[in-house]
Amino acid sequence: MQNAETLRKHASLVDRMADHVGVDLEESVMRGALAPDVIPDLVLRCTKCSNPEACARLLRATQSLAEAPEYCVNRDTLAKLATRAD
């Protein structure tokens, strides 16, 4: 079981990465493009990342990204959502 601090850290990383690639997770849920129970799954998947510090540095250094970096464990899901947002 993950502790609350770890979950908050990774929830922030997921939300910020989604924003950087042009995905509004809440809007995706409202449009029906994403089931609400998938967001916690994205966060839990993010907790398994081997280098969240690299992600945090990238997010601080950029305003937007064409796509999530290759090492992002949620890359495929975010890419699908970004395509649907267009």
PDB file of N, CA, C and O in Angstrom, residues 14-72:
ATOM      1  N   VAL A  14       0.999  12.924 -12.601  1.00  0.00           N
ATOM      2  CA  VAL A  14       0.059  12.474 -13.640  1.00  0.00           C
ATOM      3  C   VAL A  14      -0.736  13.660 -14.178  1.00  0.00           C
ATOM      4  O   VAL A  14      -0.860  13.838 -15.399  1.00  0.00           O
ATOM      5  N   ASP A  15      -1.257  14.473 -13.283  1.00  0.00           N
ATOM      6  CA  ASP A  15      -2.070  15.613 -13.698  1.00  0.00           C
ATOM      7  C   ASP A  15      -1.242  16.609 -14.512  1.00  0.00           C
ATOM      8  O   ASP A  15      -1.689  17.092 -15.557  1.00  0.00           O
ATOM      9  N   ARG A  16      -0.031  16.892 -14.051  1.00  0.00           N
ATOM     10  CA  ARG A  16       0.832  17.829 -14.762  1.00  0.00           C
ATOM     11  C   ARG A  16       1.273  17.286 -16.114  1.00  0.00           C
ATOM     12  O   ARG A  16       1.324  18.031 -17.101  1.00  0.00           O
ATOM     13  N   MET A  17       1.591  15.989 -16.180  1.00  0.00           N
ATOM     14  CA  MET A  17       1.978  15.400 -17.467  1.00  0.00           C
ATOM     15  C   MET A  17       0.802  15.447 -18.437  1.00  0.00           C
ATOM     16  O   MET A  17       0.960  15.786 -19.607  1.00  0.00           O
ATOM     17  N   ALA A  18      -0.377  15.121 -17.946  1.00  0.00           N
ATOM     18  CA  ALA A  18      -1.565  15.192 -18.801  1.00  0.00           C
ATOM     19  C   ALA A  18      -1.734  16.616 -19.338  1.00  0.00           C
ATOM     20  O   ALA A  18      -1.947  16.809 -20.541  1.00  0.00           O
ATOM     21  N   ASP A  19      -1.635  17.600 -18.465  1.00  0.00           N
ATOM     22  CA  ASP A  19      -1.750  18.998 -18.906  1.00  0.00           C
ATOM     23  C   ASP A  19      -0.686  19.343 -19.947  1.00  0.00           C
ATOM     24  O   ASP A  19      -0.988  20.006 -20.942  1.00  0.00           O
ATOM     25  N   HIS A  20       0.525  18.900 -19.728  1.00  0.00           N
ATOM     26  CA  HIS A  20       1.614  19.205 -20.654  1.00  0.00           C
ATOM     27  C   HIS A  20       1.388  18.624 -22.045  1.00  0.00           C
ATOM     28  O   HIS A  20       1.875  19.185 -23.031  1.00  0.00           O
ATOM     29  N   VAL A  21       0.702  17.499 -22.135  1.00  0.00           N
ATOM     30  CA  VAL A  21       0.445  16.895 -23.449  1.00  0.00           C
ATOM     31  C   VAL A  21      -0.945  17.261 -23.984  1.00  0.00           C
ATOM     32  O   VAL A  21      -1.400  16.714 -24.976  1.00  0.00           O
ATOM     33  N   GLY A  22      -1.611  18.196 -23.306  1.00  0.00           N
ATOM     34  CA  GLY A  22      -2.889  18.699 -23.801  1.00  0.00           C
ATOM     35  C   GLY A  22      -4.100  17.885 -23.415  1.00  0.00           C
ATOM     36  O   GLY A  22      -5.131  17.945 -24.088  1.00  0.00           O
ATOM     37  N   VAL A  23      -4.004  17.143 -22.329  1.00  0.00           N
ATOM     38  CA  VAL A  23      -5.127  16.318 -21.880  1.00  0.00           C
ATOM     39  C   VAL A  23      -5.647  16.858 -20.560  1.00  0.00           C
ATOM     40  O   VAL A  23      -4.900  17.006 -19.601  1.00  0.00           O
ATOM     41  N   ASP A  24      -6.937  17.157 -20.530  1.00  0.00           N
ATOM     42  CA  ASP A  24      -7.617  17.534 -19.294  1.00  0.00           C
ATOM     43  C   ASP A  24      -8.324  16.272 -18.803  1.00  0.00           C
ATOM     44  O   ASP A  24      -9.309  15.833 -19.406  1.00  0.00           O
ATOM     45  N   LEU A  25      -7.806  15.665 -17.749  1.00  0.00           N
ATOM     46  CA  LEU A  25      -8.348  14.393 -17.287  1.00  0.00           C
ATOM     47  C   LEU A  25      -9.809  14.513 -16.859  1.00  0.00           C
ATOM     48  O   LEU A  25     -10.624  13.640 -17.183  1.00  0.00           O
ATOM     49  N   GLU A  26     -10.158  15.579 -16.152  1.00  0.00           N
ATOM     50  CA  GLU A  26     -11.550  15.760 -15.732  1.00  0.00           C
ATOM     51  C   GLU A  26     -12.473  15.913 -16.931  1.00  0.00           C
ATOM     52  O   GLU A  26     -13.560  15.336 -16.968  1.00  0.00           O
ATOM     53  N   GLU A  27     -12.053  16.689 -17.906  1.00  0.00           N
ATOM     54  CA  GLU A  27     -12.841  16.865 -19.131  1.00  0.00           C
ATOM     55  C   GLU A  27     -12.983  15.541 -19.875  1.00  0.00           C
ATOM     56  O   GLU A  27     -14.046  15.231 -20.414  1.00  0.00           O
ATOM     57  N   SER A  28     -11.924  14.753 -19.896  1.00  0.00           N
ATOM     58  CA  SER A  28     -11.973  13.439 -20.551  1.00  0.00           C
ATOM     59  C   SER A  28     -13.006  12.535 -19.893  1.00  0.00           C
ATOM     60  O   SER A  28     -13.723  11.798 -20.571  1.00  0.00           O
ATOM     61  N   VAL A  29     -13.100  12.613 -18.571  1.00  0.00           N
ATOM     62  CA  VAL A  29     -14.112  11.829 -17.853  1.00  0.00           C
ATOM     63  C   VAL A  29     -15.507  12.338 -18.209  1.00  0.00           C
ATOM     64  O   VAL A  29     -16.405  11.555 -18.519  1.00  0.00           O
ATOM     65  N   MET A  30     -15.699  13.655 -18.201  1.00  0.00           N
ATOM     66  CA  MET A  30     -17.015  14.224 -18.501  1.00  0.00           C
ATOM     67  C   MET A  30     -17.466  13.914 -19.924  1.00  0.00           C
ATOM     68  O   MET A  30     -18.655  13.718 -20.165  1.00  0.00           O
ATOM     69  N   ARG A  31     -16.503  13.864 -20.865  1.00  0.00           N
ATOM     70  CA  ARG A  31     -16.838  13.546 -22.254  1.00  0.00           C
ATOM     71  C   ARG A  31     -17.069  12.052 -22.464  1.00  0.00           C
ATOM     72  O   ARG A  31     -17.516  11.633 -23.527  1.00  0.00           O
ATOM     73  N   GLY A  32     -16.722  11.248 -21.487  1.00  0.00           N
ATOM     74  CA  GLY A  32     -16.865   9.807 -21.626  1.00  0.00           C
ATOM     75  C   GLY A  32     -15.689   9.140 -22.313  1.00  0.00           C
ATOM     76  O   GLY A  32     -15.740   7.966 -22.642  1.00  0.00           O
ATOM     77  N   ALA A  33     -14.613   9.886 -22.525  1.00  0.00           N
ATOM     78  CA  ALA A  33     -13.416   9.327 -23.166  1.00  0.00           C
ATOM     79  C   ALA A  33     -12.579   8.537 -22.168  1.00  0.00           C
ATOM     80  O   ALA A  33     -11.710   7.765 -22.572  1.00  0.00           O
ATOM     81  N   LEU A  34     -12.835   8.739 -20.879  1.00  0.00           N
ATOM     82  CA  LEU A  34     -12.061   8.085 -19.831  1.00  0.00           C
ATOM     83  C   LEU A  34     -12.999   7.725 -18.689  1.00  0.00           C
ATOM     84  O   LEU A  34     -13.758   8.578 -18.213  1.00  0.00           O
ATOM     85  N   ALA A  35     -12.956   6.480 -18.273  1.00  0.00           N
ATOM     86  CA  ALA A  35     -13.753   6.061 -17.122  1.00  0.00           C
ATOM     87  C   ALA A  35     -13.147   6.667 -15.854  1.00  0.00           C
ATOM     88  O   ALA A  35     -11.918   6.721 -15.720  1.00  0.00           O
ATOM     89  N   PRO A  36     -13.966   7.134 -14.936  1.00  0.00           N
ATOM     90  CA  PRO A  36     -13.440   7.783 -13.727  1.00  0.00           C
ATOM     91  C   PRO A  36     -12.476   6.908 -12.930  1.00  0.00           C
ATOM     92  O   PRO A  36     -11.539   7.415 -12.320  1.00  0.00           O
ATOM     93  N   ASP A  37     -12.686   5.615 -12.953  1.00  0.00           N
ATOM     94  CA  ASP A  37     -11.822   4.730 -12.169  1.00  0.00           C
ATOM     95  C   ASP A  37     -10.447   4.520 -12.797  1.00  0.00           C
ATOM     96  O   ASP A  37      -9.570   3.911 -12.192  1.00  0.00           O
ATOM     97  N   VAL A  38     -10.227   5.056 -13.989  1.00  0.00           N
ATOM     98  CA  VAL A  38      -8.920   4.924 -14.643  1.00  0.00           C
ATOM     99  C   VAL A  38      -7.905   5.904 -14.043  1.00  0.00           C
ATOM    100  O   VAL A  38      -6.713   5.602 -13.983  1.00  0.00           O
ATOM    101  N   ILE A  39      -8.361   7.051 -13.571  1.00  0.00           N
ATOM    102  CA  ILE A  39      -7.433   8.039 -13.034  1.00  0.00           C
ATOM    103  C   ILE A  39      -6.639   7.477 -11.846  1.00  0.00           C
ATOM    104  O   ILE A  39      -5.405   7.602 -11.833  1.00  0.00           O
ATOM    105  N   PRO A  40      -7.276   6.848 -10.872  1.00  0.00           N
ATOM    106  CA  PRO A  40      -6.468   6.240  -9.806  1.00  0.00           C
ATOM    107  C   PRO A  40      -5.499   5.178 -10.333  1.00  0.00           C
ATOM    108  O   PRO A  40      -4.390   5.030  -9.803  1.00  0.00           O
ATOM    109  N   ASP A  41      -5.905   4.461 -11.377  1.00  0.00           N
ATOM    110  CA  ASP A  41      -5.007   3.472 -11.984  1.00  0.00           C
ATOM    111  C   ASP A  41      -3.776   4.154 -12.586  1.00  0.00           C
ATOM    112  O   ASP A  41      -2.657   3.631 -12.485  1.00  0.00           O
ATOM    113  N   LEU A  42      -3.959   5.310 -13.218  1.00  0.00           N
ATOM    114  CA  LEU A  42      -2.831   6.059 -13.768  1.00  0.00           C
ATOM    115  C   LEU A  42      -1.872   6.474 -12.659  1.00  0.00           C
ATOM    116  O   LEU A  42      -0.651   6.387 -12.821  1.00  0.00           O
ATOM    117  N   VAL A  43      -2.426   6.914 -11.543  1.00  0.00           N
ATOM    118  CA  VAL A  43      -1.596   7.336 -10.417  1.00  0.00           C
ATOM    119  C   VAL A  43      -0.830   6.140  -9.854  1.00  0.00           C
ATOM    120  O   VAL A  43       0.377   6.223  -9.616  1.00  0.00           O
ATOM    121  N   LEU A  44      -1.516   5.023  -9.648  1.00  0.00           N
ATOM    122  CA  LEU A  44      -0.838   3.836  -9.118  1.00  0.00           C
ATOM    123  C   LEU A  44       0.249   3.348 -10.069  1.00  0.00           C
ATOM    124  O   LEU A  44       1.332   2.948  -9.636  1.00  0.00           O
ATOM    125  N   ARG A  45      -0.031   3.398 -11.363  1.00  0.00           N
ATOM    126  CA  ARG A  45       0.982   3.012 -12.349  1.00  0.00           C
ATOM    127  C   ARG A  45       2.187   3.952 -12.246  1.00  0.00           C
ATOM    128  O   ARG A  45       3.330   3.520 -12.301  1.00  0.00           O
ATOM    129  N   CYS A  46       1.928   5.227 -12.057  1.00  0.00           N
ATOM    130  CA  CYS A  46       2.997   6.218 -11.932  1.00  0.00           C
ATOM    131  C   CYS A  46       3.872   5.922 -10.708  1.00  0.00           C
ATOM    132  O   CYS A  46       5.082   6.147 -10.747  1.00  0.00           O
ATOM    133  N   THR A  47       3.289   5.410  -9.640  1.00  0.00           N
ATOM    134  CA  THR A  47       4.091   5.103  -8.446  1.00  0.00           C
ATOM    135  C   THR A  47       5.107   4.012  -8.719  1.00  0.00           C
ATOM    136  O   THR A  47       6.072   3.863  -7.968  1.00  0.00           O
ATOM    137  N   LYS A  48       4.928   3.274  -9.785  1.00  0.00           N
ATOM    138  CA  LYS A  48       5.866   2.211 -10.140  1.00  0.00           C
ATOM    139  C   LYS A  48       7.003   2.705 -11.045  1.00  0.00           C
ATOM    140  O   LYS A  48       7.897   1.946 -11.398  1.00  0.00           O
ATOM    141  N   CYS A  49       6.965   3.976 -11.403  1.00  0.00           N
ATOM    142  CA  CYS A  49       8.014   4.568 -12.237  1.00  0.00           C
ATOM    143  C   CYS A  49       9.342   4.502 -11.505  1.00  0.00           C
ATOM    144  O   CYS A  49       9.428   4.786 -10.309  1.00  0.00           O
ATOM    145  N   SER A  50      10.380   4.159 -12.230  1.00  0.00           N
ATOM    146  CA  SER A  50      11.701   4.030 -11.612  1.00  0.00           C
ATOM    147  C   SER A  50      12.415   5.374 -11.442  1.00  0.00           C
ATOM    148  O   SER A  50      13.409   5.453 -10.719  1.00  0.00           O
ATOM    149  N   ASN A  51      11.905   6.448 -12.095  1.00  0.00           N
ATOM    150  CA  ASN A  51      12.605   7.720 -12.010  1.00  0.00           C
ATOM    151  C   ASN A  51      11.639   8.905 -12.064  1.00  0.00           C
ATOM    152  O   ASN A  51      11.669   9.701 -13.007  1.00  0.00           O
ATOM    153  N   PRO A  52      10.795   9.057 -11.048  1.00  0.00           N
ATOM    154  CA  PRO A  52       9.859  10.181 -11.076  1.00  0.00           C
ATOM    155  C   PRO A  52      10.553  11.540 -11.001  1.00  0.00           C
ATOM    156  O   PRO A  52       9.983  12.543 -11.434  1.00  0.00           O
ATOM    157  N   GLU A  53      11.790  11.567 -10.501  1.00  0.00           N
ATOM    158  CA  GLU A  53      12.516  12.834 -10.432  1.00  0.00           C
ATOM    159  C   GLU A  53      12.805  13.389 -11.828  1.00  0.00           C
ATOM    160  O   GLU A  53      12.751  14.597 -12.047  1.00  0.00           O
ATOM    161  N   ALA A  54      13.092  12.511 -12.785  1.00  0.00           N
ATOM    162  CA  ALA A  54      13.313  12.957 -14.173  1.00  0.00           C
ATOM    163  C   ALA A  54      12.032  13.563 -14.733  1.00  0.00           C
ATOM    164  O   ALA A  54      12.071  14.576 -15.436  1.00  0.00           O
ATOM    165  N   CYS A  55      10.930  12.952 -14.421  1.00  0.00           N
ATOM    166  CA  CYS A  55       9.632  13.464 -14.868  1.00  0.00           C
ATOM    167  C   CYS A  55       9.385  14.846 -14.271  1.00  0.00           C
ATOM    168  O   CYS A  55       9.013  15.779 -14.981  1.00  0.00           O
ATOM    169  N   ALA A  56       9.602  14.982 -12.974  1.00  0.00           N
ATOM    170  CA  ALA A  56       9.384  16.267 -12.309  1.00  0.00           C
ATOM    171  C   ALA A  56      10.280  17.350 -12.913  1.00  0.00           C
ATOM    172  O   ALA A  56       9.834  18.482 -13.143  1.00  0.00           O
ATOM    173  N   ARG A  57      11.539  17.014 -13.185  1.00  0.00           N
ATOM    174  CA  ARG A  57      12.459  17.986 -13.808  1.00  0.00           C
ATOM    175  C   ARG A  57      11.959  18.397 -15.194  1.00  0.00           C
ATOM    176  O   ARG A  57      11.981  19.581 -15.548  1.00  0.00           O
ATOM    177  N   LEU A  58      11.528  17.428 -15.985  1.00  0.00           N
ATOM    178  CA  LEU A  58      11.017  17.715 -17.324  1.00  0.00           C
ATOM    179  C   LEU A  58       9.801  18.626 -17.254  1.00  0.00           C
ATOM    180  O   LEU A  58       9.688  19.589 -18.017  1.00  0.00           O
ATOM    181  N   LEU A  59       8.901  18.349 -16.337  1.00  0.00           N
ATOM    182  CA  LEU A  59       7.688  19.152 -16.219  1.00  0.00           C
ATOM    183  C   LEU A  59       7.999  20.578 -15.757  1.00  0.00           C
ATOM    184  O   LEU A  59       7.325  21.521 -16.184  1.00  0.00           O
ATOM    185  N   ARG A  60       9.004  20.725 -14.915  1.00  0.00           N
ATOM    186  CA  ARG A  60       9.413  22.075 -14.481  1.00  0.00           C
ATOM    187  C   ARG A  60      10.083  22.843 -15.623  1.00  0.00           C
ATOM    188  O   ARG A  60       9.968  24.065 -15.708  1.00  0.00           O
ATOM    189  N   ALA A  61      10.776  22.140 -16.496  1.00  0.00           N
ATOM    190  CA  ALA A  61      11.572  22.779 -17.549  1.00  0.00           C
ATOM    191  C   ALA A  61      10.765  23.099 -18.801  1.00  0.00           C
ATOM    192  O   ALA A  61      11.276  23.814 -19.681  1.00  0.00           O
ATOM    193  N   THR A  62       9.564  22.595 -18.928  1.00  0.00           N
ATOM    194  CA  THR A  62       8.773  22.785 -20.144  1.00  0.00           C
ATOM    195  C   THR A  62       7.382  23.302 -19.821  1.00  0.00           C
ATOM    196  O   THR A  62       6.870  23.109 -18.721  1.00  0.00           O
ATOM    197  N   GLN A  63       6.772  23.932 -20.800  1.00  0.00           N
ATOM    198  CA  GLN A  63       5.393  24.398 -20.676  1.00  0.00           C
ATOM    199  C   GLN A  63       4.418  23.401 -21.287  1.00  0.00           C
ATOM    200  O   GLN A  63       3.277  23.287 -20.856  1.00  0.00           O
ATOM    201  N   SER A  64       4.888  22.714 -22.334  1.00  0.00           N
ATOM    202  CA  SER A  64       4.047  21.722 -23.007  1.00  0.00           C
ATOM    203  C   SER A  64       4.956  20.712 -23.695  1.00  0.00           C
ATOM    204  O   SER A  64       6.143  20.963 -23.910  1.00  0.00           O
ATOM    205  N   LEU A  65       4.360  19.586 -24.025  1.00  0.00           N
ATOM    206  CA  LEU A  65       5.084  18.511 -24.707  1.00  0.00           C
ATOM    207  C   LEU A  65       4.205  17.972 -25.826  1.00  0.00           C
ATOM    208  O   LEU A  65       2.976  17.917 -25.684  1.00  0.00           O
ATOM    209  N   ALA A  66       4.813  17.561 -26.917  1.00  0.00           N
ATOM    210  CA  ALA A  66       4.055  16.935 -28.008  1.00  0.00           C
ATOM    211  C   ALA A  66       3.500  15.591 -27.559  1.00  0.00           C
ATOM    212  O   ALA A  66       2.410  15.186 -27.973  1.00  0.00           O
ATOM    213  N   GLU A  67       4.261  14.920 -26.698  1.00  0.00           N
ATOM    214  CA  GLU A  67       3.826  13.630 -26.152  1.00  0.00           C
ATOM    215  C   GLU A  67       4.611  13.365 -24.879  1.00  0.00           C
ATOM    216  O   GLU A  67       5.639  13.992 -24.625  1.00  0.00           O
ATOM    217  N   ALA A  68       4.098  12.430 -24.093  1.00  0.00           N
ATOM    218  CA  ALA A  68       4.815  12.047 -22.874  1.00  0.00           C
ATOM    219  C   ALA A  68       6.124  11.371 -23.268  1.00  0.00           C
ATOM    220  O   ALA A  68       6.217  10.740 -24.319  1.00  0.00           O
ATOM    221  N   PRO A  69       7.138  11.499 -22.435  1.00  0.00           N
ATOM    222  CA  PRO A  69       8.428  10.869 -22.759  1.00  0.00           C
ATOM    223  C   PRO A  69       8.303   9.345 -22.800  1.00  0.00           C
ATOM    224  O   PRO A  69       7.386   8.765 -22.214  1.00  0.00           O
ATOM    225  N   GLU A  70       9.226   8.716 -23.494  1.00  0.00           N
ATOM    226  CA  GLU A  70       9.181   7.267 -23.664  1.00  0.00           C
ATOM    227  C   GLU A  70       9.181   6.513 -22.355  1.00  0.00           C
ATOM    228  O   GLU A  70       8.591   5.445 -22.260  1.00  0.00           O
ATOM    229  N   TYR A  71       9.813   7.047 -21.338  1.00  0.00           N
ATOM    230  CA  TYR A  71       9.873   6.347 -20.055  1.00  0.00           C
ATOM    231  C   TYR A  71       8.586   6.458 -19.244  1.00  0.00           C
ATOM    232  O   TYR A  71       8.429   5.792 -18.225  1.00  0.00           O
ATOM    233  N   CYS A  72       7.652   7.296 -19.667  1.00  0.00           N
ATOM    234  CA  CYS A  72       6.402   7.487 -18.924  1.00  0.00           C
ATOM    235  C   CYS A  72       5.549   6.226 -18.999  1.00  0.00           C
ATOM    236  O   CYS A  72       5.201   5.762 -20.092  1.00  0.00           O
TER     237      CYS A  72
END
